[in-house]
Short mmCIF file of C-alpha atoms in Angstrom, two decimals:
data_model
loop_
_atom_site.label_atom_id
_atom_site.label_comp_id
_atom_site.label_asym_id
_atom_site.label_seq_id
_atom_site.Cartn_x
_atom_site.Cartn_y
_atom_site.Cartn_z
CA UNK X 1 117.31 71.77 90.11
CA UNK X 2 117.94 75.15 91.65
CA UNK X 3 114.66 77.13 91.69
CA UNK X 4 115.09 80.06 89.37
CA UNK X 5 115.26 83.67 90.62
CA UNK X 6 111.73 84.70 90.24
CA UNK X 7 110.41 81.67 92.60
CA UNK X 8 112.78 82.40 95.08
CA UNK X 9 111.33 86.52 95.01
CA UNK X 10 107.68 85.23 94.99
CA UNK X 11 108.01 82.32 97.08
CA UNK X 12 107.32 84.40 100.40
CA UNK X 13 104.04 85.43 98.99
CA UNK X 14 102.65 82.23 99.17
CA UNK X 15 104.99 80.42 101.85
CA UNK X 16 105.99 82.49 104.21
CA UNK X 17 107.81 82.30 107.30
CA UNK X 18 106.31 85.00 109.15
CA UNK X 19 103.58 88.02 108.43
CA UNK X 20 103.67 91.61 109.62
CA UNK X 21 99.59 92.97 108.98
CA UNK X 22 100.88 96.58 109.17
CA UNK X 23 97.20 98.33 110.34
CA UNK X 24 96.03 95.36 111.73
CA UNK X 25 93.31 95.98 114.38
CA UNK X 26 91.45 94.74 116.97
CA UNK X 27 88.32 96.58 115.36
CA UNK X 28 85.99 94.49 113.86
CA UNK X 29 85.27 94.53 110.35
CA UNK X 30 87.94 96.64 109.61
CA UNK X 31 90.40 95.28 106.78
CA UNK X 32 93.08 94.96 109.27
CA UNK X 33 91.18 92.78 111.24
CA UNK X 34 89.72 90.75 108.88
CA UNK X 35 93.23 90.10 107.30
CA UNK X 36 94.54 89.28 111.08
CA UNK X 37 91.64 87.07 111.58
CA UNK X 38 91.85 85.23 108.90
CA UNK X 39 95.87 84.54 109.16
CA UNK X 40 95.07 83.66 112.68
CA UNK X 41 92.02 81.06 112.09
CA UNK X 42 94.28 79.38 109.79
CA UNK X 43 97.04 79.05 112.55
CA UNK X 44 94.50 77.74 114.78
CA UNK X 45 93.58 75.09 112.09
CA UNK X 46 96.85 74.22 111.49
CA UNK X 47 97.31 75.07 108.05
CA UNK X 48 99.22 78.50 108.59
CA UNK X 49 102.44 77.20 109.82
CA UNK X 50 104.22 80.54 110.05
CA UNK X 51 104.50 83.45 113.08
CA UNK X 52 102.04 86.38 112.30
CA UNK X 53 103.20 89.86 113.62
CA UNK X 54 100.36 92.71 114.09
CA UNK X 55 101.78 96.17 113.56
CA UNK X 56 99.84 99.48 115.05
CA UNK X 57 101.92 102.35 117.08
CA UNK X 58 98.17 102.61 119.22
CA UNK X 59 97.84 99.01 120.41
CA UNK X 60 100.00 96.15 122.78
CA UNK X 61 97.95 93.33 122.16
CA UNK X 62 94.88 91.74 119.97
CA UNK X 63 93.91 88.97 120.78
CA UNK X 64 96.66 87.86 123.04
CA UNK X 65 99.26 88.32 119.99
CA UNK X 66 101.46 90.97 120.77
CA UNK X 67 101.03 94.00 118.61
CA UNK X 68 104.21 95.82 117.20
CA UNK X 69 104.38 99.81 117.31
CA UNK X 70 106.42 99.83 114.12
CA UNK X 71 108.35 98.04 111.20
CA UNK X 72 111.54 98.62 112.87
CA UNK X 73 110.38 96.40 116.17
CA UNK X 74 109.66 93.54 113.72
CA UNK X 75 111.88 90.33 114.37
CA UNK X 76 114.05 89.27 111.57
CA UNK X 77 112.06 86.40 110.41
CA UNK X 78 109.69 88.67 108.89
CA UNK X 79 110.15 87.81 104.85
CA UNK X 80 105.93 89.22 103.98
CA UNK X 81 104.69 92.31 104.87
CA UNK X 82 100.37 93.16 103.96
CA UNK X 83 99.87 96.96 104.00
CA UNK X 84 96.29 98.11 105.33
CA UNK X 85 96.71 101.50 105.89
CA UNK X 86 95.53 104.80 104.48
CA UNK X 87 97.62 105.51 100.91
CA UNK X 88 99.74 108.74 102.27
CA UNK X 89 101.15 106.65 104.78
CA UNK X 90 102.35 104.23 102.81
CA UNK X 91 105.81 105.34 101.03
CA UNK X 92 107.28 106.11 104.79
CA UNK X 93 106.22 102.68 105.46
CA UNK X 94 108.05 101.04 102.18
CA UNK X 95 111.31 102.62 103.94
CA UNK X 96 111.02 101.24 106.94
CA UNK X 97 109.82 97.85 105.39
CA UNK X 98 113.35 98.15 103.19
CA UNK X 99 115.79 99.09 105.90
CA UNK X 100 113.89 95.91 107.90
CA UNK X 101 115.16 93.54 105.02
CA UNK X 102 111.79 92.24 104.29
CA UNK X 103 111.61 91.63 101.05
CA UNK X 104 107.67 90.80 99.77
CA UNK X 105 104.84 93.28 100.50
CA UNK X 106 101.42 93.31 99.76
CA UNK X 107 99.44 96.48 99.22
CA UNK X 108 95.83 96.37 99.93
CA UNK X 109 95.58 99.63 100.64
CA UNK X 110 93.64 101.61 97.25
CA UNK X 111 93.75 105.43 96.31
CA UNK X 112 96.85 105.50 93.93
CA UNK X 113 97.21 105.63 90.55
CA UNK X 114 93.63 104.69 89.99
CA UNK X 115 92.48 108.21 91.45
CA UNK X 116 95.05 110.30 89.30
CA UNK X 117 98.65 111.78 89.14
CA UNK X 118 98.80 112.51 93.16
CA UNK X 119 98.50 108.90 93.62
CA UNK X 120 100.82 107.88 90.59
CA UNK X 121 103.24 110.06 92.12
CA UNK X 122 103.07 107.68 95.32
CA UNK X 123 102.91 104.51 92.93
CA UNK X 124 106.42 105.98 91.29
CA UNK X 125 107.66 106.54 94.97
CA UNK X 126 107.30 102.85 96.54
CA UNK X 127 108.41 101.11 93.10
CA UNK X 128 111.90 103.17 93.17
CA UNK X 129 112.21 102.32 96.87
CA UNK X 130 111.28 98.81 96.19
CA UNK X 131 113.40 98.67 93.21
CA UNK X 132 116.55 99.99 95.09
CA UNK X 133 116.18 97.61 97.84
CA UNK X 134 115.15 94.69 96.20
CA UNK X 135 111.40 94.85 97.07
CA UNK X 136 109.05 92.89 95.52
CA UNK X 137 105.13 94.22 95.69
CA UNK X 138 101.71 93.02 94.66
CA UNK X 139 98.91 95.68 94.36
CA UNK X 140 98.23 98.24 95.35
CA UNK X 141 94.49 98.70 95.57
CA UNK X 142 93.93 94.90 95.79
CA UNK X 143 92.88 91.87 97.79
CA UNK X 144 96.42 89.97 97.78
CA UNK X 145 97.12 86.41 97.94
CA UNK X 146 95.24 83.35 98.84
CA UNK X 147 96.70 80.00 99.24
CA UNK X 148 94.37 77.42 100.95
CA UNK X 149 97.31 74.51 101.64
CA UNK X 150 99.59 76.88 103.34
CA UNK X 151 96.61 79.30 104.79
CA UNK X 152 97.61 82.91 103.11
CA UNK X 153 94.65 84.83 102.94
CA UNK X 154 95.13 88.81 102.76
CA UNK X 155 91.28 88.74 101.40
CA UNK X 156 89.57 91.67 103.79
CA UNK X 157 86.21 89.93 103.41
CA UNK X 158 85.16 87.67 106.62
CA UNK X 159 84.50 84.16 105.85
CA UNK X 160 80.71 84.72 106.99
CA UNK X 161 80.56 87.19 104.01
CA UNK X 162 82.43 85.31 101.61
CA UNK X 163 83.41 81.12 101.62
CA UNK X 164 86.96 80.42 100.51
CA UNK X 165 87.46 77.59 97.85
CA UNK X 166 89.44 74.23 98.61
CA UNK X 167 92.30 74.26 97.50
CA UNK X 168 92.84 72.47 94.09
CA UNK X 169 95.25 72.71 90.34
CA UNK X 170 94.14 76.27 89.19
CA UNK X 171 95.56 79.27 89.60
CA UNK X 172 93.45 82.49 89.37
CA UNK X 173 95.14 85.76 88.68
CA UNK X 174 92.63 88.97 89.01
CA UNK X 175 93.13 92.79 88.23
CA UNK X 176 90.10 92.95 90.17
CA UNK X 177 89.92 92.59 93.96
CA UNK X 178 85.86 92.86 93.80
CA UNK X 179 86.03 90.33 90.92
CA UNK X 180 89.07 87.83 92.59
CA UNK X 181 86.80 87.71 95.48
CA UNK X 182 83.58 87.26 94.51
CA UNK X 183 85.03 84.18 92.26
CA UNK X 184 86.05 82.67 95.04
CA UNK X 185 83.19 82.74 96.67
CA UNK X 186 81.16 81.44 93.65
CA UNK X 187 84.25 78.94 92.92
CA UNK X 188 83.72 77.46 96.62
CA UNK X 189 79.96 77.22 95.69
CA UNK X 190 80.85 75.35 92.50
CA UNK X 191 83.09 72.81 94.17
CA UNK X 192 85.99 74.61 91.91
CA UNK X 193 89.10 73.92 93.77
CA UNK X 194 91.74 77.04 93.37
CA UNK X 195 95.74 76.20 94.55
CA UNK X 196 96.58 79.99 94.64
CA UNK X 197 94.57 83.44 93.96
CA UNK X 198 96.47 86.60 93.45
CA UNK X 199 95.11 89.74 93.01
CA UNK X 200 97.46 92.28 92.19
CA UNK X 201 95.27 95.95 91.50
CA UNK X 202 97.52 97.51 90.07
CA UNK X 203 99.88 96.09 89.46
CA UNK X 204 103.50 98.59 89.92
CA UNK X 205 105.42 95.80 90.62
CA UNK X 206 104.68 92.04 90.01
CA UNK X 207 102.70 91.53 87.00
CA UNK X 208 101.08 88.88 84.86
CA UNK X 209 104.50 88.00 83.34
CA UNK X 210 105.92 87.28 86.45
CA UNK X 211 103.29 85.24 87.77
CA UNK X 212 103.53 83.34 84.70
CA UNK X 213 107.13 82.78 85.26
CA UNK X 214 106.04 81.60 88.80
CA UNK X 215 104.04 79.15 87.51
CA UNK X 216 105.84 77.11 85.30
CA UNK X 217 107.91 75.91 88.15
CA UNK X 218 104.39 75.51 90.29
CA UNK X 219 103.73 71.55 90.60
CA UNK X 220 100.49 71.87 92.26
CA UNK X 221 98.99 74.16 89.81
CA UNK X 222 98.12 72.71 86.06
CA UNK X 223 96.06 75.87 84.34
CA UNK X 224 95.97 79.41 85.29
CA UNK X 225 93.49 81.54 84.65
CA UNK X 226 93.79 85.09 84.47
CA UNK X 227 91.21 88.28 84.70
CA UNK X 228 93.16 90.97 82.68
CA UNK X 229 91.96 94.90 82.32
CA UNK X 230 95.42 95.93 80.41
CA UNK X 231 99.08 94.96 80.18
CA UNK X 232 101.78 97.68 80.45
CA UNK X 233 104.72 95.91 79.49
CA UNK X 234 103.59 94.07 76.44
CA UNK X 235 106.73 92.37 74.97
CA UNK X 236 107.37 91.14 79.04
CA UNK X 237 104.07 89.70 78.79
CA UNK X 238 104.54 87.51 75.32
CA UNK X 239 107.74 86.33 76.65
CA UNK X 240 106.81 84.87 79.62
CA UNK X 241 103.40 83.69 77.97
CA UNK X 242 105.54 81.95 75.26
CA UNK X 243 107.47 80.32 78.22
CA UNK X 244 104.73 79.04 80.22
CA UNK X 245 102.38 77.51 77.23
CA UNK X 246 104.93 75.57 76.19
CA UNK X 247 104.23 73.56 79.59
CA UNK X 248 101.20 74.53 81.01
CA UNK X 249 97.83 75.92 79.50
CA UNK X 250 96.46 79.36 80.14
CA UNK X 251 92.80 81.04 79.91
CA UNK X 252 93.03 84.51 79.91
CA UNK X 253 89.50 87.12 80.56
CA UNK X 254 90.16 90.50 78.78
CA UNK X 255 87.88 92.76 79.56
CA UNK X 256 87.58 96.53 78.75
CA UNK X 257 87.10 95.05 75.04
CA UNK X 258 84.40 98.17 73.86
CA UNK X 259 84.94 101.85 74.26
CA UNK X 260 82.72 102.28 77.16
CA UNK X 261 84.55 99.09 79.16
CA UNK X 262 88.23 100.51 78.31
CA UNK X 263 87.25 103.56 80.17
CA UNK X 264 85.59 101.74 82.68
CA UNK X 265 89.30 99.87 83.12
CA UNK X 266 91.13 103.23 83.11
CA UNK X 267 88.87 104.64 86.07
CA UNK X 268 89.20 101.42 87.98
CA UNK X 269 93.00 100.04 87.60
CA UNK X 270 94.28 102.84 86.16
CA UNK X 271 94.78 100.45 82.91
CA UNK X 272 95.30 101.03 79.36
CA UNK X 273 93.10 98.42 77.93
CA UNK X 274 94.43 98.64 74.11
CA UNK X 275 93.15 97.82 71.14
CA UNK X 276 91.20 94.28 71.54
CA UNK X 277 92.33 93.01 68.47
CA UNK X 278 95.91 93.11 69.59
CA UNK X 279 95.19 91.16 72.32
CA UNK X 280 93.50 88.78 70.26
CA UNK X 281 96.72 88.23 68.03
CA UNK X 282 98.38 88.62 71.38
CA UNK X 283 96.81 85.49 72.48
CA UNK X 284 97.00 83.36 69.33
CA UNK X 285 100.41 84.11 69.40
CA UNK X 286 101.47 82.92 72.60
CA UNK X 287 98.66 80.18 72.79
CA UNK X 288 97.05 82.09 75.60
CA UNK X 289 93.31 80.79 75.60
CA UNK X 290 90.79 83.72 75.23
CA UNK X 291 87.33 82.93 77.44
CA UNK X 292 84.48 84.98 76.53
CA UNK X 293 83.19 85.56 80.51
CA UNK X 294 83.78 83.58 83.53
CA UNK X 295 82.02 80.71 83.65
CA UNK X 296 83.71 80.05 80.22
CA UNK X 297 87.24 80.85 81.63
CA UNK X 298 86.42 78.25 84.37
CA UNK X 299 84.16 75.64 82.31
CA UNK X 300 88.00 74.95 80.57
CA UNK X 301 90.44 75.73 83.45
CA UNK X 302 87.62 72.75 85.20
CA UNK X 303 88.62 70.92 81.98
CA UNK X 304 92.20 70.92 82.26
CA UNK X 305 92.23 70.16 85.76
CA UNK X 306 90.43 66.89 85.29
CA UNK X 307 90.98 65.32 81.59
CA UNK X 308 93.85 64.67 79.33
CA UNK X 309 94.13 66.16 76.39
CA UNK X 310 92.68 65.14 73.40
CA UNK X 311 94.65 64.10 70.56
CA UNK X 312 92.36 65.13 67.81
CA UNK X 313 88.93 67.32 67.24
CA UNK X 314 86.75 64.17 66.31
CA UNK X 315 84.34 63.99 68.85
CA UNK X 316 82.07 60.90 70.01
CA UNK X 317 78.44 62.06 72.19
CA UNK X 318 76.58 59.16 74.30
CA UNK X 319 73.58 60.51 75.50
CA UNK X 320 70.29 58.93 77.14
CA UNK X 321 67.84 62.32 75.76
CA UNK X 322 67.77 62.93 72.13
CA UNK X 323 67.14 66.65 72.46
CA UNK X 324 70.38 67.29 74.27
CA UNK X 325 72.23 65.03 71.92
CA UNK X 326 70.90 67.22 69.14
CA UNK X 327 72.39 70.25 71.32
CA UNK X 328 75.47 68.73 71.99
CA UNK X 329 76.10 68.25 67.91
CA UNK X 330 75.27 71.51 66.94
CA UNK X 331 78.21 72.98 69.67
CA UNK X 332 80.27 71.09 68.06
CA UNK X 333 79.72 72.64 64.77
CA UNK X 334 79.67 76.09 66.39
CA UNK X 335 83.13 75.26 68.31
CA UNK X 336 84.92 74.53 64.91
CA UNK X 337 84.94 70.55 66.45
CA UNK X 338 84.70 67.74 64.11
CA UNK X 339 81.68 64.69 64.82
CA UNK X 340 83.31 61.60 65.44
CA UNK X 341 82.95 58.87 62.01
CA UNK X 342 82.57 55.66 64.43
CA UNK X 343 84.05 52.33 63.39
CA UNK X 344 82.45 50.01 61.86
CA UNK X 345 83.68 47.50 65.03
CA UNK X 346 81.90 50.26 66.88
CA UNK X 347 78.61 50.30 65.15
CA UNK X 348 78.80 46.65 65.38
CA UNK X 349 79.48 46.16 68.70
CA UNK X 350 76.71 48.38 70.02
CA UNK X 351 74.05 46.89 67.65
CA UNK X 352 75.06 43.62 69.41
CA UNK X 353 74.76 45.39 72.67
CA UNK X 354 71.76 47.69 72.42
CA UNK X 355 68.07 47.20 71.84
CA UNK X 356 66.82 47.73 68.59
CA UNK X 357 65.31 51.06 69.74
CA UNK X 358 68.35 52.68 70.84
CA UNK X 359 69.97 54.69 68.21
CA UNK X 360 73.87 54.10 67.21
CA UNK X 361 75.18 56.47 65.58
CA UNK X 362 76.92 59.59 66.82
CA UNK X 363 75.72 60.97 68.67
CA UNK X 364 74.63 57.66 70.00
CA UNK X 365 71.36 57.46 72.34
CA UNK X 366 70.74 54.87 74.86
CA UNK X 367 67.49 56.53 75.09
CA UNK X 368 65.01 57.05 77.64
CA UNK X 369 64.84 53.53 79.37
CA UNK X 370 68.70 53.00 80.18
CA UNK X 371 70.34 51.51 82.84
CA UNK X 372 73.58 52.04 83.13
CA UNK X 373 75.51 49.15 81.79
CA UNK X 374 74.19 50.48 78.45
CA UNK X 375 76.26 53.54 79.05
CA UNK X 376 79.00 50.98 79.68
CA UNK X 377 78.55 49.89 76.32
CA UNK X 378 78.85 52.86 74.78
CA UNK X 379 81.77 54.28 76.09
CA UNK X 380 83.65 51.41 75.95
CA UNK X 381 83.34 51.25 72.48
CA UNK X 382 83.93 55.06 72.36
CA UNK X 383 87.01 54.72 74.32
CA UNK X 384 88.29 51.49 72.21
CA UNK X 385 86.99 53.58 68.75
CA UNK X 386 90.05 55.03 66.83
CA UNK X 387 87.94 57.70 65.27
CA UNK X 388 86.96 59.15 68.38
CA UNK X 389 89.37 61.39 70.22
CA UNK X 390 87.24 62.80 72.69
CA UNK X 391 83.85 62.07 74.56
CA UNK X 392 80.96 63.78 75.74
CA UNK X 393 78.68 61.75 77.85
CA UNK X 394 75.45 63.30 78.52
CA UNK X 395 73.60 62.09 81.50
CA UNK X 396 69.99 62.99 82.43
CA UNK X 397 69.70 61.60 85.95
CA UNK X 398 65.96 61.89 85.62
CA UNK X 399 65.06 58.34 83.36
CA UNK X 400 63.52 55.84 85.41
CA UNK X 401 66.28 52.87 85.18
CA UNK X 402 69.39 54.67 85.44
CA UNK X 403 71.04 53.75 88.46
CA UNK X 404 72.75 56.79 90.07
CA UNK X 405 75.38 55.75 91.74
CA UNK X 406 76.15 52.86 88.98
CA UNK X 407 76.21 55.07 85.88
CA UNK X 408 78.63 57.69 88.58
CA UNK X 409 80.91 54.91 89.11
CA UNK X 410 81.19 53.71 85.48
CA UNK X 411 82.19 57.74 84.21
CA UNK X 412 84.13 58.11 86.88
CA UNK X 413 86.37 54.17 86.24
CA UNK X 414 86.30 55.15 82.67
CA UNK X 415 88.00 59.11 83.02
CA UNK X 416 90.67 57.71 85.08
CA UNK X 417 91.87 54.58 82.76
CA UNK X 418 91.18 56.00 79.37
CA UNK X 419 93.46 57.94 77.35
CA UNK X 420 90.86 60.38 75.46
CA UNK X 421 89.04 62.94 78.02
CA UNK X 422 85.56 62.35 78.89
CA UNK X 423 82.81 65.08 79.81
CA UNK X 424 80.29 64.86 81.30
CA UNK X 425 77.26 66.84 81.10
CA UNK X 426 74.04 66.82 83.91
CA UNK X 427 71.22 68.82 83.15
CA UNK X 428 68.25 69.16 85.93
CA UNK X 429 67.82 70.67 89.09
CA UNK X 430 69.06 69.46 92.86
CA UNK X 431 68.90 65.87 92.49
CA UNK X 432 70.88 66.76 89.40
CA UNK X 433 73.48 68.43 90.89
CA UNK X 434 74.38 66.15 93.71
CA UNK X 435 75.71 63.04 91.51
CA UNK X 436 76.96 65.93 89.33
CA UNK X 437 78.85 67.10 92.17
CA UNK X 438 80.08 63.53 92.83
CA UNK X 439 80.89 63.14 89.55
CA UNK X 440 83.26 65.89 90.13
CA UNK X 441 85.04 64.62 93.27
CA UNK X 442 85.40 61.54 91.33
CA UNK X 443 87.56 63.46 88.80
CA UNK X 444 85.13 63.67 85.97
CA UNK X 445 84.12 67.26 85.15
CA UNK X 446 80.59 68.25 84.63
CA UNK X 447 78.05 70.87 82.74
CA UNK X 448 75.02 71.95 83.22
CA UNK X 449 74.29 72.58 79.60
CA UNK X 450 75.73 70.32 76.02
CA UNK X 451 76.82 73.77 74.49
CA UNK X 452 79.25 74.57 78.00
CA UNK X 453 80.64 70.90 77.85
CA UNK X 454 81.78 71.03 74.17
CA UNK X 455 82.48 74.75 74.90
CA UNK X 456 85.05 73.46 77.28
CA UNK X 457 86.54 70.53 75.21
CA UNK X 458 86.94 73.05 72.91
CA UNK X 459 89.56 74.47 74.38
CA UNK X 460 91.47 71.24 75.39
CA UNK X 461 91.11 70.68 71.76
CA UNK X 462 92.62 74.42 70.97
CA UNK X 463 95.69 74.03 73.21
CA UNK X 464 96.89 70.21 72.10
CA UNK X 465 96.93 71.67 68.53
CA UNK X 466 99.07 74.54 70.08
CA UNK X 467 101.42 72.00 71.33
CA UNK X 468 101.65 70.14 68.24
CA UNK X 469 102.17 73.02 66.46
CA UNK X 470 105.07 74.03 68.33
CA UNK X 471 106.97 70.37 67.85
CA UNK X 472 106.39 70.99 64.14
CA UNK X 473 108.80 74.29 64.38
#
């Protein structure tokens, strides 16, 4: 099928054939550099396939790549250009870049629209040059793009500052540059993998609407996740949100929700944050998932990534600690989820199964002396149980019998052949969080706490009753 027009325009943002790092410099530190660095690491590594062109009238060479005085002495390959240089010089620069031919550009550069009308008057400039010349432009006043498979990182902050996440199916969309980056640093530290970040500042040209557009034809992402201050062109944004629930799910962070944070989102963007009602309606409308903070936004995109969805809201808990089973319930409750009525095959087969001490019910607790074939018992019958559409397995590495790597191994067999998503949750401290982090290269998602598990199934829940409700119109 013939890729549509909008992922042939945005394709050279995250493929392209050759980069011009106008400002680059052989100055360390500087954002020039650290963009030039970091295109060339990723050349040396291999992943970076493309030619990368530094551009600075004062220099012939940085680090035996030969520097271009201008735009014009570019070679034609060029198809992505990242800006780094001080905000008056950049219009001049967008007319050079246009006469060139090139055809994607990234602003980094900040002290636009964000500082007033002098710099919205520049804004207004380079979107009518890009506009008549067929431009297309993320930021300004941003971090850019970064793309671990095909090594596009316009982030200005070194990797000894800041670790990169591996690559994996979300996408993460940020107003923010502070915020885009420091997510990625915290999603490398969570073992979050992220298949492209864009930060886009803000925002003249290409805008949550087109990156939504983008996605849809995306294979290698499944859920995007967006950080959002303020949308300018509303009915663009429902569109293209209407377009890309329909196929793929979508967590969306508003902030500037209070009086004191929509001026805090005018100061910083230059945004007009709204009314946050609207943008709840907004949302609910289009199926857009609404996280509360972060950690919520990625506790579901984590979700997505790893389970199927759910086809109903009854949900089954296995857990080997009463307390957290207790936990686990009442976020349930609080999510608007529904507690699992188990079989009466299920009762029976567990009863069969367990000790008399062990409690079946739901939730159901293996209790304090497991091993882990009595996990295995439970979630078979979980999995087999027609009155149980989703699972929450709660695992507290600390009881004396549970074998580690067995109980690991049965979660991990079970996520991949059943048809209802499992969670897991993992509460405790390092030991903890190594088999938790196993767990998760094993494709079974994990929480620290019961009420950021069901928090997360939550929304799986929310968008399969999206879906269905759109094959009932």
């Amino acid at each position: 099928m013939e890729n549509p027009k909008i992922v042939e325009e945005l394709k050279p943002f995250f493929e392209p054939k050759a980069v011009a790092i106008i400002g680059a410099t052989n100055k360390k530190g500087k954002v020039g550099n650290v963009i030039f660095e970091n295109f060339k690491r990723n050349k040396e590594q291999g992943i970076f396939k493309g030619n990368i062109y530094p551009v600075n009238p004062k220099l012939d060479e940085i680090e035996g790549y030969r520097v271009y005085k201008s735009v014009k002495e570019l070679p034609d390959d060029t198809d992505l250009a990242v800006i780094a240089i001080p905000a008056p010089f950049v219009p001049n620069t967008m007319r050079e870049i246009a006469e060139k031919g090139i055809k994607a550009v990234v602003i980094i550069t900040g002290g636009f629209g964000e500082l007033g009308e002098e710099g919205k008057k520049m804004e207004e400039e380079i979107l009518q040059i890009a506009k008549e010349n067929g431009i297309r432009v993320i930021g300004p006043n941003c971090v850019g793009v970064y793309v671990p498979d095909t090594g596009v990182d316009t982030v200005f902050l070194p990797d000894e500052k800041m670790d990169r996440p591996k690559s994996g199916p979300i996408a993460f969309v940020s107003q923010s540059g502070a915020f885009a980056a420091a997510m990625l640093d915290w999603a490398a530290l969570a073992g979050i993998g992220i298949g492209k970040m864009v930060s886009y500042g803000n925002k003249i040209d290409v805008d949550d609407a087109d990156l939504m557009d983008y996605f849809i034809y995306d294979d290698s992402i499944k859920v995007v996740t967006f950080y959002i201050e303020g949308v300018k062109d509303g009915r663009k944004f429902i569109e293209a949100a209407k377009r890309i629930t329909k196929v793929k799910p979508v967590i969306a962070l508003k902030s500037g929700r209070t009086e004191y944070g929509a001026k805090a989102a005018s100061s910083h963007t230059g945004s007009l944050a709204g009314t946050d009602v609207i943008y709840d309606a907004v949302f609910k409308q289009t199926g857009i998932l609404r996280a509360e903070d972060f950690e919520h936004m990625f506790d579901v995109a984590k979700a997505f990534a790893k389970c199927k969805l759910p086809k109903g809201d009854r949900v089954g808990i296995i857990t080997d600690g009463g307390g957290a089973g207790v936990m686990a319930s009442d976020a349930v409750a609080k999510f608007g989820l529904r507690m699992a009525e188990l079989s009466e095959e299920t009762i029976k087969y567990l009863k069969e199964h367990f000790p008399p001490h062990a409690v079946v019910g739901n939730p159901t607790d293996v209790v304090g002396d497991t091993d882990a074939q009595r996990y295995k018992y439970a979630i078979e019958a979980f999995v087999n149980d027609p009155n149980v559409d989703a699972i929450i397995v709660i695992v507290l590495f600390q009881v004396p019998l549970l074998d580690e790597d067995e109980i690991v191994e049965i979660l991990a067999e079970y996520a991949k052949k059943s048809e209802k998503p499992i969670l897991a949750v993992a509460m405790g401290g390092k030991k903890t969080e190594k088999y938790a982090k196993i767990l998760e290269e094993k494709g079974v998602p994990v929480y620290p706490t019961p009420e950021r598990g069901v928090r997360a199934l939550a929304g799986l829940v929310q968008y399969a009753k999206y879906l269905e409700k759109l094959k009932g119109e």
